[in-house]
Tab-separated table of C-alpha atoms in Angstrom:
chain	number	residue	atom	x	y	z
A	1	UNK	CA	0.000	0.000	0.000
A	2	UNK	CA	0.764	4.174	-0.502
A	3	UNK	CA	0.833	5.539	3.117
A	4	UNK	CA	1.127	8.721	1.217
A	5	UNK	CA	-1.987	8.113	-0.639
A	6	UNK	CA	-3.629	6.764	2.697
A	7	UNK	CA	-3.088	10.424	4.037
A	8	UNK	CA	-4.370	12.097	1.026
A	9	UNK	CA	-7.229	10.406	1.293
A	10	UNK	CA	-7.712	10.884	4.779
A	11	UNK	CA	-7.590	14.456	4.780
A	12	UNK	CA	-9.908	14.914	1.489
A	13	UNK	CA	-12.467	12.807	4.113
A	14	UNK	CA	-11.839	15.403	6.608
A	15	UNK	CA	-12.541	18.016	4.970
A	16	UNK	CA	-16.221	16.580	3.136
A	17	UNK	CA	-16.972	16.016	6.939
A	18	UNK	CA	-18.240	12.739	6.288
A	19	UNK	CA	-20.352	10.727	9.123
A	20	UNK	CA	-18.052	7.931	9.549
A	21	UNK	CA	-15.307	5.285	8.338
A	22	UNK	CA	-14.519	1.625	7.967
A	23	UNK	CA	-10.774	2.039	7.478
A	24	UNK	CA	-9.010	-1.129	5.865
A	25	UNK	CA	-5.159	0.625	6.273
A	26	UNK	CA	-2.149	-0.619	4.604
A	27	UNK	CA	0.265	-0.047	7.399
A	28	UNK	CA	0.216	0.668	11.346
A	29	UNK	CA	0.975	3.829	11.716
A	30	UNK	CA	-1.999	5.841	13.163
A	31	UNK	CA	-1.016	9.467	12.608
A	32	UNK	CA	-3.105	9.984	10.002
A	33	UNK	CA	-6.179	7.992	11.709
A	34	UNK	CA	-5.647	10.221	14.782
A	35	UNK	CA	-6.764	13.168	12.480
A	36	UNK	CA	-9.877	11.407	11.600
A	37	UNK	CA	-10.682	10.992	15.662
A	38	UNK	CA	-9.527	14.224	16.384
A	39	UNK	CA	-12.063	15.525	13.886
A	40	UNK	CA	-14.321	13.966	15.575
A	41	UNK	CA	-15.145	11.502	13.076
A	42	UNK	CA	-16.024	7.883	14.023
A	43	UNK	CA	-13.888	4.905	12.637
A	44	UNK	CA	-13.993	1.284	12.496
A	45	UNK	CA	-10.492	-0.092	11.646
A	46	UNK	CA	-10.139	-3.167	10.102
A	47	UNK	CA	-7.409	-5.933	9.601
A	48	UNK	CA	-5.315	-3.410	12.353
A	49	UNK	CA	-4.336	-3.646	15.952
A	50	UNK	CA	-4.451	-0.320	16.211
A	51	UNK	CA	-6.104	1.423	19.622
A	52	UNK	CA	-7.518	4.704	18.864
A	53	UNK	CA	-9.615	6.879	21.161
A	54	UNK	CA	-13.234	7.158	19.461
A	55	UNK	CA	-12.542	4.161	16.988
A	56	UNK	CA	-12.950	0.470	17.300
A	57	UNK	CA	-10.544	-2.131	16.099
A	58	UNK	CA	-12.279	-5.682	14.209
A	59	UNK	CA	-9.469	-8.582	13.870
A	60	UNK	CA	-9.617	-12.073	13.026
A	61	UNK	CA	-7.270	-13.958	14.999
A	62	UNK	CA	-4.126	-14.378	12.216
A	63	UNK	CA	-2.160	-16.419	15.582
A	64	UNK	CA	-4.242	-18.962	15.399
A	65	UNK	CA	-5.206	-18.949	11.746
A	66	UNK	CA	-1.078	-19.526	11.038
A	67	UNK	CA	-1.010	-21.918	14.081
A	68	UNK	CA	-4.010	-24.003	12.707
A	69	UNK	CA	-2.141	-23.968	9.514
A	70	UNK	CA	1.264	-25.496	10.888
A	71	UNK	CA	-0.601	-27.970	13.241
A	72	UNK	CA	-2.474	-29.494	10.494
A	73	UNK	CA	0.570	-29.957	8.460
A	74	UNK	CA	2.046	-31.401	11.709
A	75	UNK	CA	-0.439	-33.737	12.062
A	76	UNK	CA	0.115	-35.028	8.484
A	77	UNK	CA	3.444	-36.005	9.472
A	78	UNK	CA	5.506	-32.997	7.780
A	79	UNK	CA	8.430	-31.896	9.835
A	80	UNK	CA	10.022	-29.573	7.257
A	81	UNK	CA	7.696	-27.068	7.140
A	82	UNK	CA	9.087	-23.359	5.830
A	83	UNK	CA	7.015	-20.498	5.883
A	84	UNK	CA	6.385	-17.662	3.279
A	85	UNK	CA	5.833	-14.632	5.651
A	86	UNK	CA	4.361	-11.523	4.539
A	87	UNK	CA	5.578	-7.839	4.646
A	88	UNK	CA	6.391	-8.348	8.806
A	89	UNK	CA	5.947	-5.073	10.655
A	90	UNK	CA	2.271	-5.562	9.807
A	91	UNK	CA	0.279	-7.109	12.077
A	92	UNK	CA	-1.849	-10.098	10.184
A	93	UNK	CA	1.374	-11.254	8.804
A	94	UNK	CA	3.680	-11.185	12.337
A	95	UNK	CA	0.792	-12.432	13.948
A	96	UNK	CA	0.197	-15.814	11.277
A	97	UNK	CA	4.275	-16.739	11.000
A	98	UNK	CA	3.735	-16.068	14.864
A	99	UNK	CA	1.343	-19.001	15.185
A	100	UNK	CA	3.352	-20.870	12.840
A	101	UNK	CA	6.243	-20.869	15.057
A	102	UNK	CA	3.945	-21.924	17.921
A	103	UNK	CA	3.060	-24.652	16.503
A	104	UNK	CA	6.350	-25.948	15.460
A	105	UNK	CA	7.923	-25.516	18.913
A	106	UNK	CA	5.086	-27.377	20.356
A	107	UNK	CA	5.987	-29.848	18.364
A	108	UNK	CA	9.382	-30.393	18.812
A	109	UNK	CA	9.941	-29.328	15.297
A	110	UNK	CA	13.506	-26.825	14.800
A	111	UNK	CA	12.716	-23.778	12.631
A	112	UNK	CA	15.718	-23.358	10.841
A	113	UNK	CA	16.175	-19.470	9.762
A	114	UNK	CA	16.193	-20.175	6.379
A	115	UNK	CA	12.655	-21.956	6.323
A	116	UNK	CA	11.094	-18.429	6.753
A	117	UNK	CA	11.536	-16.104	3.763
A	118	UNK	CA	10.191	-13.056	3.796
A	119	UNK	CA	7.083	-12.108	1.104
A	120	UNK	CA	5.277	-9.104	-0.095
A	121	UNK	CA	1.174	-10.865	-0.336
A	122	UNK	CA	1.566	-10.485	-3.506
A	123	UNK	CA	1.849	-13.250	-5.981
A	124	UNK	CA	5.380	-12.212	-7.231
A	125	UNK	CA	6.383	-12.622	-3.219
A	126	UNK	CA	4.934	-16.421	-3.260
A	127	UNK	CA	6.717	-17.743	-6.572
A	128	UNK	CA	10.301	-15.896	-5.606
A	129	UNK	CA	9.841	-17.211	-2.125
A	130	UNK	CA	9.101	-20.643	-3.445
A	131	UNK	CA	12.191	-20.820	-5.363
A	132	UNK	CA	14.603	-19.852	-2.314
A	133	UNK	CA	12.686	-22.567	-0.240
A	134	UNK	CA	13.333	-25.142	-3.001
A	135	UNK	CA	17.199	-24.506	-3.730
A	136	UNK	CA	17.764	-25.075	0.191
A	137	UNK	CA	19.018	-29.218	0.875
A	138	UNK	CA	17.177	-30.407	2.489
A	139	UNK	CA	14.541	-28.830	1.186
A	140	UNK	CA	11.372	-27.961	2.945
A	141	UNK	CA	8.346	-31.110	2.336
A	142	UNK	CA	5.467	-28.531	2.905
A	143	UNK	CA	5.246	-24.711	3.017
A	144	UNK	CA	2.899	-22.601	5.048
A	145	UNK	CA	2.292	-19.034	2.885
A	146	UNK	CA	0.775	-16.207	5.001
A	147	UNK	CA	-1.837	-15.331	2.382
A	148	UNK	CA	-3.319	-16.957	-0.887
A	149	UNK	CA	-1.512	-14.821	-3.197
A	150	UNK	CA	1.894	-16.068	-2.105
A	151	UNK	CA	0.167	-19.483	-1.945
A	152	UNK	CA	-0.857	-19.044	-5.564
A	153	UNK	CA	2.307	-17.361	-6.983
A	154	UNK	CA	4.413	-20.421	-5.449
A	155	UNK	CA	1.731	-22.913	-6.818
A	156	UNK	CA	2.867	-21.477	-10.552
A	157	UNK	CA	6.656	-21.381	-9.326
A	158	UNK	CA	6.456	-25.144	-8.628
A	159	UNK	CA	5.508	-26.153	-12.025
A	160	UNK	CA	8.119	-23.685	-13.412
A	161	UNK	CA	10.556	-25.739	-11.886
A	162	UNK	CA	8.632	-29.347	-12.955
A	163	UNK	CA	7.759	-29.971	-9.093
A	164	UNK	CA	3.830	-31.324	-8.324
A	165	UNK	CA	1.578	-29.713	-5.380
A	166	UNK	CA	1.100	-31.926	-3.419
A	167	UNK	CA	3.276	-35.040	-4.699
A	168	UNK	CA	6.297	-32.860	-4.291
A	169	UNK	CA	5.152	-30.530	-1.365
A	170	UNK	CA	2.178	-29.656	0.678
A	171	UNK	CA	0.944	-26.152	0.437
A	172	UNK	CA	-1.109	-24.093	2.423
A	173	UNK	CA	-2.754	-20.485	2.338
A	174	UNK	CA	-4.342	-18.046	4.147
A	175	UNK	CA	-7.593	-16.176	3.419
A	176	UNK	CA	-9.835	-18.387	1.191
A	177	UNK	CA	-9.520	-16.021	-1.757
A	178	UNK	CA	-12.366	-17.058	-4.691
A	179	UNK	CA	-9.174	-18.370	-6.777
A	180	UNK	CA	-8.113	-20.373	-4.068
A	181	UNK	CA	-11.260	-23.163	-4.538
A	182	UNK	CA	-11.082	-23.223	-8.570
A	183	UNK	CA	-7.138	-23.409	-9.167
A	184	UNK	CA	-5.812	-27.105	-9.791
A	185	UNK	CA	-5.053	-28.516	-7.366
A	186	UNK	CA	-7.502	-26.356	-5.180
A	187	UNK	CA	-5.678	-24.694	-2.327
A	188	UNK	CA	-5.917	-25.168	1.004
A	189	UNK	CA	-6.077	-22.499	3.309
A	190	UNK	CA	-7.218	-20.686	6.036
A	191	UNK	CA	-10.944	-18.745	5.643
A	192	UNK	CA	-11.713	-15.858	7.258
A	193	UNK	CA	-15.199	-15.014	7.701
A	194	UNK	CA	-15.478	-12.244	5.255
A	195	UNK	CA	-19.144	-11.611	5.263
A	196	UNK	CA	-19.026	-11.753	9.033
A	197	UNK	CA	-16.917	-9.106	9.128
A	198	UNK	CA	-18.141	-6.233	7.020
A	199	UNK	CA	-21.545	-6.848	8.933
A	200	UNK	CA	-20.040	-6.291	12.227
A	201	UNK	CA	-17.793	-3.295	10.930
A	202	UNK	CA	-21.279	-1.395	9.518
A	203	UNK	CA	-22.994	-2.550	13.075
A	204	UNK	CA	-19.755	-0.812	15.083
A	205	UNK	CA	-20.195	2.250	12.759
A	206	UNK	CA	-23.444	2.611	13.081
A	207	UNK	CA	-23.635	2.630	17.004
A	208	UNK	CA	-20.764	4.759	17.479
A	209	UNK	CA	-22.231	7.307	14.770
A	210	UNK	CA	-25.532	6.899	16.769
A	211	UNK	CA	-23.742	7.354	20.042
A	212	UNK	CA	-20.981	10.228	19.692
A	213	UNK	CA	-20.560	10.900	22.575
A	214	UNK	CA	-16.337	11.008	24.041
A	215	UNK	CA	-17.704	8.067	27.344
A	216	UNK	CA	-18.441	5.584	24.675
A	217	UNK	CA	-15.869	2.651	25.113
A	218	UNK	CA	-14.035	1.606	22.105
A	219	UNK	CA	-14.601	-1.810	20.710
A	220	UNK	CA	-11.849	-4.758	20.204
A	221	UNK	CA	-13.444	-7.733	18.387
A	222	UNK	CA	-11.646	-10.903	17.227
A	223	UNK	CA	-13.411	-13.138	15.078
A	224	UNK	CA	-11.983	-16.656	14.501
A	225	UNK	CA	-10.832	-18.303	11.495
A	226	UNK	CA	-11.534	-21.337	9.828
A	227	UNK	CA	-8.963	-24.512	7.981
A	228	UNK	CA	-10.253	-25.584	5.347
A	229	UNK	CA	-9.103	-28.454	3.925
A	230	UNK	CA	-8.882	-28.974	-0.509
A	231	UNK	CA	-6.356	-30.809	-2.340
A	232	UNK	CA	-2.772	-29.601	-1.809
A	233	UNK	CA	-1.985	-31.453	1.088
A	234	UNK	CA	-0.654	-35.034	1.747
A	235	UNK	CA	0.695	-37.355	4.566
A	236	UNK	CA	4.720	-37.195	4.291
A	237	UNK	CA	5.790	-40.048	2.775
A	238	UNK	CA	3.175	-40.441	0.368
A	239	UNK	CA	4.902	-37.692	-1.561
């Protein structure tokens, strides 16, 4: 994202005085959000950890969407597992290789340094990670990537390089995009509940727009996510 265009279009919403905002930022900085509260204008931020008086903050819970990711290939025997991390001052994509690394010291399982290469959720990020993950020896038997993009991107990557998802390697995603459940083989990932979540962010708005008033407590909601299991998994050792 353009944190410069992020400002610019926070201040052209300042100054049309509008009622309200569900704010999806690209970063967390909250400078520019603080002008919005200070104006006295009520926000819902979403996807962001970010506390701000007058606003509320809607999450799902990335920690245990990346944990649930690394468990399951855990529990399909995979001990390799590398991770394709996303840009990591931001907080869905700490939080996800966070719960990834949970997992994998509950397990027993070492996290070499090298297993986690860093992404940009975009599907450049996924096939370019892919292909550092592959040229390591041993290399990695499954790969968790912190959204579907990367997921995707590393999907084409594979066949580039005349490897098979998931004879070759296991491959999981995050966020259940619609090209997720059509691509072969169909990805799977972790599902957030989408619709879920822009009804609760239009509730939040709406009762803090009804209710300005500065002794209305802000809001924190985490909504959970959801495996879903397709095709481009297998037990290790059926690879």
């Amino acid at each position: 994202g353009d944190i410069k265009k992020e400002i610019s279009y926070t201040e052209l919403l300042v100054a049309k005085q509008v009622d309200g905002i569900v704010f999806i930022t690209t970063n967390n900085s909250c400078e520019h959000l603080q002008q919005l509260t200070e104006a006295g204008i009520p926000i819902v931020v979403i996807d962001r950890d970010i506390p701000l008086k007058g606003s509320d903050v809607l999450l799902v819970d990335n920690f245990q969407g990346g944990y649930a990711a690394a468990r399951y290939l855990i529990e399909l025997g995979h001990t390799r597992i590398a991770c394709i991390g996303g840009p990591s001052p931001l907080t869905p994509s700490a939080d996800r290789v966070n719960g990834y690394r949970q997992a994998m010291q509950e397990a027993g399982h070492p996290i070499l340094p090298e297993w986690i290469v860093a992404g940009d959720f975009q599907f450049s990020g996924g096939e370019a990670g892919i292909r550092q993950l592959m040229a390591l020896s041993p290399r990695p038997t499954a790969v968790f990537a912190c959204n579907d993009m990367m997921a995707l991107g590393a999907l084409r990557g594979l066949r580039e390089m005349g490897l098979s998802v998931p004879r070759d390697l296991s491959l999981v995603g995050f966020d259940d995009v619609s090209l997720s459940s059509v691509v072969s083989p169909a990805l799977t990932t972790i599902g957030q509940p989408v619709k879920e979540i822009s009804e609760i962010a239009f509730q939040l708005l709406i009762d803090r727009i009804a209710k300005k008033t500065d002794d209305f407590p802000e809001k924190r909601i985490v909504l959970p996510t959801k495996l879903i299991v397709r095709e481009s998994c297998m037990k290790y050792g059926e690879h």
